[in-house]
mmCIF file of C-alpha atoms in Angstrom:
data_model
loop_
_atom_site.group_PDB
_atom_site.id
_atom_site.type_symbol
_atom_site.label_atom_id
_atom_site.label_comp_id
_atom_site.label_asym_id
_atom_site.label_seq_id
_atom_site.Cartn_x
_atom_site.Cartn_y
_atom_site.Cartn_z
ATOM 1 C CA UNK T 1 0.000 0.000 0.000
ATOM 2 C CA UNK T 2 1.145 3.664 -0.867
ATOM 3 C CA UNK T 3 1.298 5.956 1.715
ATOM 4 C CA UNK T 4 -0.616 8.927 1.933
ATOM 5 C CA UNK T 5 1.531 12.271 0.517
ATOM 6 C CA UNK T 6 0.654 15.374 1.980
ATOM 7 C CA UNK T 7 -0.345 18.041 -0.525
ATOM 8 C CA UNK T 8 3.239 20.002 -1.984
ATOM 9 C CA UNK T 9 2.958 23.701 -0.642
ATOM 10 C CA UNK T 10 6.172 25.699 -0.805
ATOM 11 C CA UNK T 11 7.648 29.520 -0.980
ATOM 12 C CA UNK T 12 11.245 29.166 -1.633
ATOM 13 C CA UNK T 13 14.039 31.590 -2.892
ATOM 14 C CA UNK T 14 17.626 30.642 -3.979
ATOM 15 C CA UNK T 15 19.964 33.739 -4.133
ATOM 16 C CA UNK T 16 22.564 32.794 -6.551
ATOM 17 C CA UNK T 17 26.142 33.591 -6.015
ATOM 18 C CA UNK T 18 29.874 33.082 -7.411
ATOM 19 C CA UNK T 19 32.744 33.672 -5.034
ATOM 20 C CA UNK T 20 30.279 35.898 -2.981
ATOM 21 C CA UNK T 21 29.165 37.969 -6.020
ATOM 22 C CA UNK T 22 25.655 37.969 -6.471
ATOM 23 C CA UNK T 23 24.603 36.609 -9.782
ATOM 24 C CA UNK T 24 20.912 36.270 -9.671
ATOM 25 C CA UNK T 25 17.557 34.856 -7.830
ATOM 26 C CA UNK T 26 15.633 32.245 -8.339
ATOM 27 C CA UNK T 27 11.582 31.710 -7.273
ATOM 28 C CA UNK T 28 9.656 28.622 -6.681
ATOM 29 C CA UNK T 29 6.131 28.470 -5.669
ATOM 30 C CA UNK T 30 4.146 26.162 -5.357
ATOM 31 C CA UNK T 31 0.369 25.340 -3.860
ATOM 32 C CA UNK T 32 -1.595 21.562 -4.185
ATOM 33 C CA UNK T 33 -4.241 20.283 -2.480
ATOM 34 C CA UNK T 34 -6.924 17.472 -3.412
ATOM 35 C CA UNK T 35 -8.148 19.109 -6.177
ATOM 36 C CA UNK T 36 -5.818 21.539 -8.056
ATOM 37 C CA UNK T 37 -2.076 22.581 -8.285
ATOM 38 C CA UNK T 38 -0.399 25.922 -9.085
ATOM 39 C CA UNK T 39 3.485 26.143 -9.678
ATOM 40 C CA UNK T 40 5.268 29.188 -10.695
ATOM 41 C CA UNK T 41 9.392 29.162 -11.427
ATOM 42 C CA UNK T 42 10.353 32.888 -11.620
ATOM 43 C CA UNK T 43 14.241 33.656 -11.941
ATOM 44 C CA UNK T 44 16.426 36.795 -12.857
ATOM 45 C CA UNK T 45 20.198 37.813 -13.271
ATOM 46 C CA UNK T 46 21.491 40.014 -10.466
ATOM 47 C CA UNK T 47 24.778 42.149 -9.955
ATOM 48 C CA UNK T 48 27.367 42.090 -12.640
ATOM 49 C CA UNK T 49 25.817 39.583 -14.452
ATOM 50 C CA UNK T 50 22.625 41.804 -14.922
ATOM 51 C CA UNK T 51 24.574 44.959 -16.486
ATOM 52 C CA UNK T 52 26.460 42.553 -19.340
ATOM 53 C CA UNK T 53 23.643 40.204 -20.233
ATOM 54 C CA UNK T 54 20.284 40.670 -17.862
ATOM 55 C CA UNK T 55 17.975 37.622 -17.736
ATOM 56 C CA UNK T 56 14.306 37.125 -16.746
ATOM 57 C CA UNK T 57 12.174 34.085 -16.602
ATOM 58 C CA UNK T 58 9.009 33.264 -15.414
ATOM 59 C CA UNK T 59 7.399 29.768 -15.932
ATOM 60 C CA UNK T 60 3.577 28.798 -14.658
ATOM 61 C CA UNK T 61 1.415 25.916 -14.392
ATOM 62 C CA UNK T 62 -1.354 25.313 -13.216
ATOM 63 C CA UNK T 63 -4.015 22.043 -13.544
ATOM 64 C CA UNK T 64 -6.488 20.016 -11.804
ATOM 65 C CA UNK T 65 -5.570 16.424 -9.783
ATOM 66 C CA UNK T 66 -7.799 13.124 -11.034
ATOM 67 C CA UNK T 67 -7.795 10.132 -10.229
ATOM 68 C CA UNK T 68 -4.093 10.836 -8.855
ATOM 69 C CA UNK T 69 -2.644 12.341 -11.962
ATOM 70 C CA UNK T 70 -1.648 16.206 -12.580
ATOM 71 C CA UNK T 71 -3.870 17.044 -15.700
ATOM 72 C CA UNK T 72 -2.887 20.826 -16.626
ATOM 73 C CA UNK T 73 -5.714 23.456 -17.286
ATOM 74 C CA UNK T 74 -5.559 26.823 -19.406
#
């Protein structure tokens, strides 16, 4: 029998650094429960890095759970 997982919820952030310079950020988010999931992956150059070749990214999902699979909605 598979346990029961409990539902994936997070806020995280990941400052990025080389040698103590700051390069960048990065974003994950995340929100599930019985019915429905959300993610969002949002990063972006920082520092140095930002004045030669600045970056942004932002990546969402979102869906619906049945019958125990992630079926993504628009």
């Amino acid at each position: 029998q598979v346990p029961q997982l409990t539902p994936l919820t997070y806020n995280l952030r990941y400052d990025v650094r080389w040698n103590g310079i700051p390069l960048g950020r990065i974003r994950i988010e995340t929100e599930e429960d019985r019915f429905r999931y959300r993610m969002t992956l949002d990063t972006k150059t920082r520092g140095i890095l930002d004045l030669f070749d600045p970056q942004r990214g932002l990546v969402k999902t979102q869906g619906r759970m049945a019958d125990g699979h992630y079926r993504p909605q628009w």
